[in-house]
mmCIF file of C-alpha atoms and ligand atoms in Angstrom:
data_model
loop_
_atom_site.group_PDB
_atom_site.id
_atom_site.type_symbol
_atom_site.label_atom_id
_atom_site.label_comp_id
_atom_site.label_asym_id
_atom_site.label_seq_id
_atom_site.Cartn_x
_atom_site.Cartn_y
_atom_site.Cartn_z
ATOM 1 C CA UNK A 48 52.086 -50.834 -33.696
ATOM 2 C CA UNK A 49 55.612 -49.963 -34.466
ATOM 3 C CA UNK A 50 56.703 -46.582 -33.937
ATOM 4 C CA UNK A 51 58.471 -44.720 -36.567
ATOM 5 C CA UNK A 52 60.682 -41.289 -35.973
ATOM 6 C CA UNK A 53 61.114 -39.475 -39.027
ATOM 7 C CA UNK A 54 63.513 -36.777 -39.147
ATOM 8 C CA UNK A 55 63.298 -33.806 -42.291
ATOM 9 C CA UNK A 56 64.608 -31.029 -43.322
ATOM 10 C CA UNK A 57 62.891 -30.149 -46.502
ATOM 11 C CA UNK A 58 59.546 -30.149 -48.289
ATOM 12 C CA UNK A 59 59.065 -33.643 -46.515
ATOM 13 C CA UNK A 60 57.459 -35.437 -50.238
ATOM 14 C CA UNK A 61 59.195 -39.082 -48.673
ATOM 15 C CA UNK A 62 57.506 -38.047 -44.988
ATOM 16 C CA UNK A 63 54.461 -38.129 -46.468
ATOM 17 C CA UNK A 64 54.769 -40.831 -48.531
ATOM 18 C CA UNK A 65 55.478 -42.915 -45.590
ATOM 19 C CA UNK A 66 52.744 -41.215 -43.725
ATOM 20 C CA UNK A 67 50.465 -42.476 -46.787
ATOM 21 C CA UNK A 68 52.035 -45.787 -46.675
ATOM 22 C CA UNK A 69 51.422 -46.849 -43.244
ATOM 23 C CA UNK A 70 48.046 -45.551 -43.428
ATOM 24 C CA UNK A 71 47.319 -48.054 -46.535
ATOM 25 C CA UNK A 72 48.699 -50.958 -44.982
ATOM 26 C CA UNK A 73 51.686 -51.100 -47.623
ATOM 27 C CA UNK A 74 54.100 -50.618 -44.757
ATOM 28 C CA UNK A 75 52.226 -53.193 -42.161
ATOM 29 C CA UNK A 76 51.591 -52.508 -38.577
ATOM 30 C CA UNK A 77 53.543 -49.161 -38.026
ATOM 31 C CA UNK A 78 52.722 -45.424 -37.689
ATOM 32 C CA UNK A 79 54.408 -42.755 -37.531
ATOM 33 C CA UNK A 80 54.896 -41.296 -33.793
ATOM 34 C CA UNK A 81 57.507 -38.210 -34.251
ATOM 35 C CA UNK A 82 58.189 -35.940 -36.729
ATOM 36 C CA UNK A 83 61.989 -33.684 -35.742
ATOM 37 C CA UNK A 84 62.834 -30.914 -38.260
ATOM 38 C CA UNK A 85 66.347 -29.103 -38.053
ATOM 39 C CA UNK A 86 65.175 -25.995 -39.255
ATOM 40 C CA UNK A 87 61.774 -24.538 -40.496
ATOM 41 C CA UNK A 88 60.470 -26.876 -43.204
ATOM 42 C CA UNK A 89 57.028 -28.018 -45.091
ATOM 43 C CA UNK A 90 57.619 -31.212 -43.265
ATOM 44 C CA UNK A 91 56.800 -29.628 -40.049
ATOM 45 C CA UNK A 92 53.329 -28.397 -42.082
ATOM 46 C CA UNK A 93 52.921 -31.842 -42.959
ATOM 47 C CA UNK A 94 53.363 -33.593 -39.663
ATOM 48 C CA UNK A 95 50.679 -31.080 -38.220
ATOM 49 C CA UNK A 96 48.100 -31.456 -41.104
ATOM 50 C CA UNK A 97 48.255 -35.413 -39.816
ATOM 51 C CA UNK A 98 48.408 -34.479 -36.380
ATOM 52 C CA UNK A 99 51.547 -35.994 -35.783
ATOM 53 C CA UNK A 100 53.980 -34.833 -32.865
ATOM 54 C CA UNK A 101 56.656 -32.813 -34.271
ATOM 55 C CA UNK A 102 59.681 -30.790 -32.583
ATOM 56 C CA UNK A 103 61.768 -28.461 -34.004
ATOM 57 C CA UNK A 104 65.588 -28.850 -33.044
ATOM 58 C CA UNK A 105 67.861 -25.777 -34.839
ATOM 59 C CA UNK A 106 70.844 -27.414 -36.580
ATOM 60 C CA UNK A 107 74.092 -26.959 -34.620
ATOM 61 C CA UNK A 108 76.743 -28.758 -32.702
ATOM 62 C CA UNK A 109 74.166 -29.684 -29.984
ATOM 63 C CA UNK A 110 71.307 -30.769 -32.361
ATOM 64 C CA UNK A 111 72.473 -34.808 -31.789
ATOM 65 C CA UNK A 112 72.636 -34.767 -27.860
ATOM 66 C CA UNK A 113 69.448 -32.246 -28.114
ATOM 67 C CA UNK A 114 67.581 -35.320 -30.266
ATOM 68 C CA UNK A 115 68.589 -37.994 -28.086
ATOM 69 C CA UNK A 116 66.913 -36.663 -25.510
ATOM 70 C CA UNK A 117 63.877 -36.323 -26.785
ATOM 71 C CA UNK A 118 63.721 -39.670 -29.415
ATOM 72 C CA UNK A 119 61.617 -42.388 -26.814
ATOM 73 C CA UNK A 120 62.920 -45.467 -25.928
ATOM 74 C CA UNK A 121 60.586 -47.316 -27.500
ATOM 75 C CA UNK A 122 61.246 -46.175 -31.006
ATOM 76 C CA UNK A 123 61.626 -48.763 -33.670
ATOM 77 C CA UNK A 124 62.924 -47.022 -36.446
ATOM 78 C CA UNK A 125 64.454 -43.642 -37.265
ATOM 79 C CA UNK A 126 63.933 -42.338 -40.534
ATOM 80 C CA UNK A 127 66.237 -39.543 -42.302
ATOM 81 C CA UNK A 128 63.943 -38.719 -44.925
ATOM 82 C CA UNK A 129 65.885 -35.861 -46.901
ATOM 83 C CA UNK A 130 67.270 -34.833 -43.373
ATOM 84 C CA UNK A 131 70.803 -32.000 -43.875
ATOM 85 C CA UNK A 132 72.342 -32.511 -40.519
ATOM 86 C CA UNK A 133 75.237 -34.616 -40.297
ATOM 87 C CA UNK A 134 74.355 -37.135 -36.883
ATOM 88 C CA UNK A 135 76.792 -37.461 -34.314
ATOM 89 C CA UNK A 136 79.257 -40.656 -34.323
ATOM 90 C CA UNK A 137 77.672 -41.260 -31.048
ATOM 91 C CA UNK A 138 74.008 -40.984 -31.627
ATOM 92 C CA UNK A 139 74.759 -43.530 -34.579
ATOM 93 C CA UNK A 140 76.189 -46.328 -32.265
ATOM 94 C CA UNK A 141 73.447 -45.800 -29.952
ATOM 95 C CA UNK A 142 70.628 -46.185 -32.938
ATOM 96 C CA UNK A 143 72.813 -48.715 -35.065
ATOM 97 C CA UNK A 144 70.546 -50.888 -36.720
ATOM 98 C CA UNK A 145 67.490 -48.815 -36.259
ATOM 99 C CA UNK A 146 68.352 -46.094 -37.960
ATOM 100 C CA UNK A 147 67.968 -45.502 -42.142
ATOM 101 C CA UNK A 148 68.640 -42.676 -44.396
ATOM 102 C CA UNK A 149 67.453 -41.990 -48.244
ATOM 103 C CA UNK A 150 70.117 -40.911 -50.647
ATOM 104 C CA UNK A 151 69.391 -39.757 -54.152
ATOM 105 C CA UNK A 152 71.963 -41.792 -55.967
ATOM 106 C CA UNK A 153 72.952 -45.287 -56.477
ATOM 107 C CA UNK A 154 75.395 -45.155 -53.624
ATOM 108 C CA UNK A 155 78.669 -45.829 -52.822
ATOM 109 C CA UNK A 156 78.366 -43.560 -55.971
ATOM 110 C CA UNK A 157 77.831 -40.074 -55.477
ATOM 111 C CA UNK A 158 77.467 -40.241 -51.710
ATOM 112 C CA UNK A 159 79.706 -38.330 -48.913
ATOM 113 C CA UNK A 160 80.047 -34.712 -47.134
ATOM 114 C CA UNK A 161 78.283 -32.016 -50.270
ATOM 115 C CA UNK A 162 76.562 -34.490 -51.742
ATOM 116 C CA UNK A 163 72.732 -33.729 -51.136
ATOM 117 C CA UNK A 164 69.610 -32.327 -52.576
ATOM 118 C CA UNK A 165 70.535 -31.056 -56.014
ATOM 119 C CA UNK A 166 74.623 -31.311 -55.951
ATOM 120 C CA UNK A 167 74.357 -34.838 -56.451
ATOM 121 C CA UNK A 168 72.434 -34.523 -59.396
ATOM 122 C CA UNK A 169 74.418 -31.856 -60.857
ATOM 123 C CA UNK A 170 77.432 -33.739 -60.154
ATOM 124 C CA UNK A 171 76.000 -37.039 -61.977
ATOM 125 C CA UNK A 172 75.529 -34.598 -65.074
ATOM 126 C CA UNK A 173 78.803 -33.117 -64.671
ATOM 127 C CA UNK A 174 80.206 -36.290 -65.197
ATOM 128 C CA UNK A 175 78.468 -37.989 -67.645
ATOM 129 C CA UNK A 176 76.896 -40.865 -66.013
ATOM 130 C CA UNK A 177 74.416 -43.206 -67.785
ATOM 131 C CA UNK A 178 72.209 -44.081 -64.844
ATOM 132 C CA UNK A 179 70.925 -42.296 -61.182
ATOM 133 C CA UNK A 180 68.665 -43.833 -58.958
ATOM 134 C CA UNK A 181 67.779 -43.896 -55.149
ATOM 135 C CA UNK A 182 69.588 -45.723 -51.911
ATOM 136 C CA UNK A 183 68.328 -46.469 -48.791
ATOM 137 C CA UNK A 184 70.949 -47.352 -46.363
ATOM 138 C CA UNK A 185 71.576 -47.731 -42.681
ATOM 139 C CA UNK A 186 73.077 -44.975 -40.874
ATOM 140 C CA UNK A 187 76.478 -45.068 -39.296
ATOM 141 C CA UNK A 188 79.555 -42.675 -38.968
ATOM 142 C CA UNK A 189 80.556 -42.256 -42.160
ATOM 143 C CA UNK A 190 78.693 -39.974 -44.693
ATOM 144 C CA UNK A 191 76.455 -42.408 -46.665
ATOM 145 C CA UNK A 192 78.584 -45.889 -46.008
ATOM 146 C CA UNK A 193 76.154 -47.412 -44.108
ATOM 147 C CA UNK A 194 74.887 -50.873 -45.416
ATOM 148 C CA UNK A 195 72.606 -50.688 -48.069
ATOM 149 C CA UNK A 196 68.992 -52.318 -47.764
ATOM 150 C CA UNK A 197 67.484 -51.457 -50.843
ATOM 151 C CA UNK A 198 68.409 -49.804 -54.488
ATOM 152 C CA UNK A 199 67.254 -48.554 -57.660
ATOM 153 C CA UNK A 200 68.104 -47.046 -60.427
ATOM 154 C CA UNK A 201 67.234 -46.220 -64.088
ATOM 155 C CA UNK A 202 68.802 -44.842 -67.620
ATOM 156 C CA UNK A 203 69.642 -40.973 -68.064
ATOM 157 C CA UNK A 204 69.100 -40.413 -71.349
ATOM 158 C CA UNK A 205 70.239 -37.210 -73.678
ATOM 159 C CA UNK A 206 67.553 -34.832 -72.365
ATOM 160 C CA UNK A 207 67.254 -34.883 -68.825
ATOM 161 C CA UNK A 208 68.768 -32.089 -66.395
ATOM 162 C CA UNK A 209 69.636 -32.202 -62.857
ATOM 163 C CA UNK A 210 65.915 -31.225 -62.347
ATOM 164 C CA UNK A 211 64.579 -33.749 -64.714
ATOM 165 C CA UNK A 212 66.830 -36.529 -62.572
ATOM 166 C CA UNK A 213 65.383 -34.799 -59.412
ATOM 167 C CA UNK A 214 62.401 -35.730 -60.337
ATOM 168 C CA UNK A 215 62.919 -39.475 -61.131
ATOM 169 C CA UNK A 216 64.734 -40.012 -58.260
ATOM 170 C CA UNK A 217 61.455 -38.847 -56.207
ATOM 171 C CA UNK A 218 59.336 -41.172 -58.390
ATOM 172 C CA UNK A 219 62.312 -44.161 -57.202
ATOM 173 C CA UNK A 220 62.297 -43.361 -53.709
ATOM 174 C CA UNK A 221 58.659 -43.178 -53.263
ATOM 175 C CA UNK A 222 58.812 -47.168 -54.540
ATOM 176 C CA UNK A 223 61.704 -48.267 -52.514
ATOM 177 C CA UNK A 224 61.279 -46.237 -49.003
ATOM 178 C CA UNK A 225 58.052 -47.946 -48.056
ATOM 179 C CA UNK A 226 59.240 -51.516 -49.279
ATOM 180 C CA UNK A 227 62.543 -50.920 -47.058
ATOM 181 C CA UNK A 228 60.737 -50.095 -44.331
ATOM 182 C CA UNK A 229 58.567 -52.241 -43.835
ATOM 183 C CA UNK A 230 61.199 -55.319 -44.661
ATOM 184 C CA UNK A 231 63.149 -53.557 -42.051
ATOM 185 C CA UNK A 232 60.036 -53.796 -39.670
ATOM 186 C CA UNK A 233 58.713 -56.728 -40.640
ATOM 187 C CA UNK A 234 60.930 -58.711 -42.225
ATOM 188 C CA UNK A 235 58.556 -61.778 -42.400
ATOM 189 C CA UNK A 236 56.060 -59.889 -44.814
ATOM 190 C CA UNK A 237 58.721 -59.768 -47.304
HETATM 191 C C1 GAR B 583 65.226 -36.555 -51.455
HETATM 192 O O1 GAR B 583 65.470 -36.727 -52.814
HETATM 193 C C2 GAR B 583 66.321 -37.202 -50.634
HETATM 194 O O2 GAR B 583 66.874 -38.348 -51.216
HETATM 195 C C3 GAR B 583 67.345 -36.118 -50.558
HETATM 196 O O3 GAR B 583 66.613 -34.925 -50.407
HETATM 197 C C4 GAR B 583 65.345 -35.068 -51.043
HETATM 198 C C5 GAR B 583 64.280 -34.670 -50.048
HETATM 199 O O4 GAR B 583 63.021 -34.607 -50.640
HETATM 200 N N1 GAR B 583 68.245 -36.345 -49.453
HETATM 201 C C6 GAR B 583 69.522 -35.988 -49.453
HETATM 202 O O5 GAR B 583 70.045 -35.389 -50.362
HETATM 203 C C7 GAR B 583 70.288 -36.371 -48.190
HETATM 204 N N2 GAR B 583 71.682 -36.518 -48.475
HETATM 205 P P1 GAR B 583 61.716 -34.537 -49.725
HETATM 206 O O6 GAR B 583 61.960 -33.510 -48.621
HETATM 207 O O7 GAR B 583 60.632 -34.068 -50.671
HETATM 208 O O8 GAR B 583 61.456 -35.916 -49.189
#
């Protein structure tokens, strides 16, 4: 079984979609073995109701060497799965390759420092785009430059709001996160 760390900050909807996923078999062979929250969140709740380890770390200058310590060797994949914290250049190079993030545009669009949660999709209304969509990327120094393993996107039309896009993107992300990971994980299945 491959282990999977996934770190949140929020109401955790892509946690337990992965949660659901590697219970179903879509992402093969994995669970997941840690759940770290930066601050109080529903994906803490989650984590518990599937009696999954979780730790709470407060966000702060130390929260990187503070997560290092406790992330096991053994881990095969770290997850940032709508996770606020910026990581540390050095906990990065020490997880490159293993280590993913979600974004909630179609990256290098609409990615860097302030863009998260519901600024990007304001901002993508703001200025006038004609499509959104979902990224998931590898994690490295730089704010949402990592190498991108898998996209998505779709047509904004005349209606929708930043909440409206909010809500596609979640519909995106729930497709793509699972397929990432597990081409990631096993990359033969794919
Ligand atoms: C997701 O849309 C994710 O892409 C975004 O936060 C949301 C979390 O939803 N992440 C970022 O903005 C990170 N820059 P969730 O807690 O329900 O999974």
């Amino acid at each position: 079984m491959k282990k999977i760390v996934i770190l949140v900050s929020g109401s955790g909807s892509n946690l337990q979609r992965i949660i659901d996923t590697c219970q179903s078999g879509e992402i093969q062979n994995a669970k997941v073995s840690l759940v770290v929250a930066d601050r109080e969140c529903y994906g803490l709740v989650r984590a518990a109701k599937h009696h999954i380890k979780s730790e709470l770390i407060p966000k702060g200058k130390n929260f990187s060497s503070e997560l290092a310590q406790i992330i096991p060797e053994d881990t095969d994949l770290i997850v940032l799965a709508g996770f606020l914290s910026i990581l540390k250049p050095e906990f990065c190079e020490q997880w490159k390759g293993k280590i993913i993030n979600i974004h909630p545009a179609l990256l290098p669009k609409f990615g860097g420092k302030g863009m998260w949660g519901m600024h990007v999709h304001h901002a993508v209304i703001e200025a006038k785009e004609k499509e959104s969509g979902a990224t998931v990327h590898y994690v490295t120094s730089g704010i949402d430059e990592g190498e991108i393993i898998l996209q998505e996107g779709f047509a904004i039309d005349d209606t929708d709001t930043a909440e409206s896009i909010a809500e596609k993107i979640h519909l995106v992300e729930f497709e793509i996160f699972p397929k990432a990971i597990n081409k990631i994980l096993n990359s033969h299945a794919i």
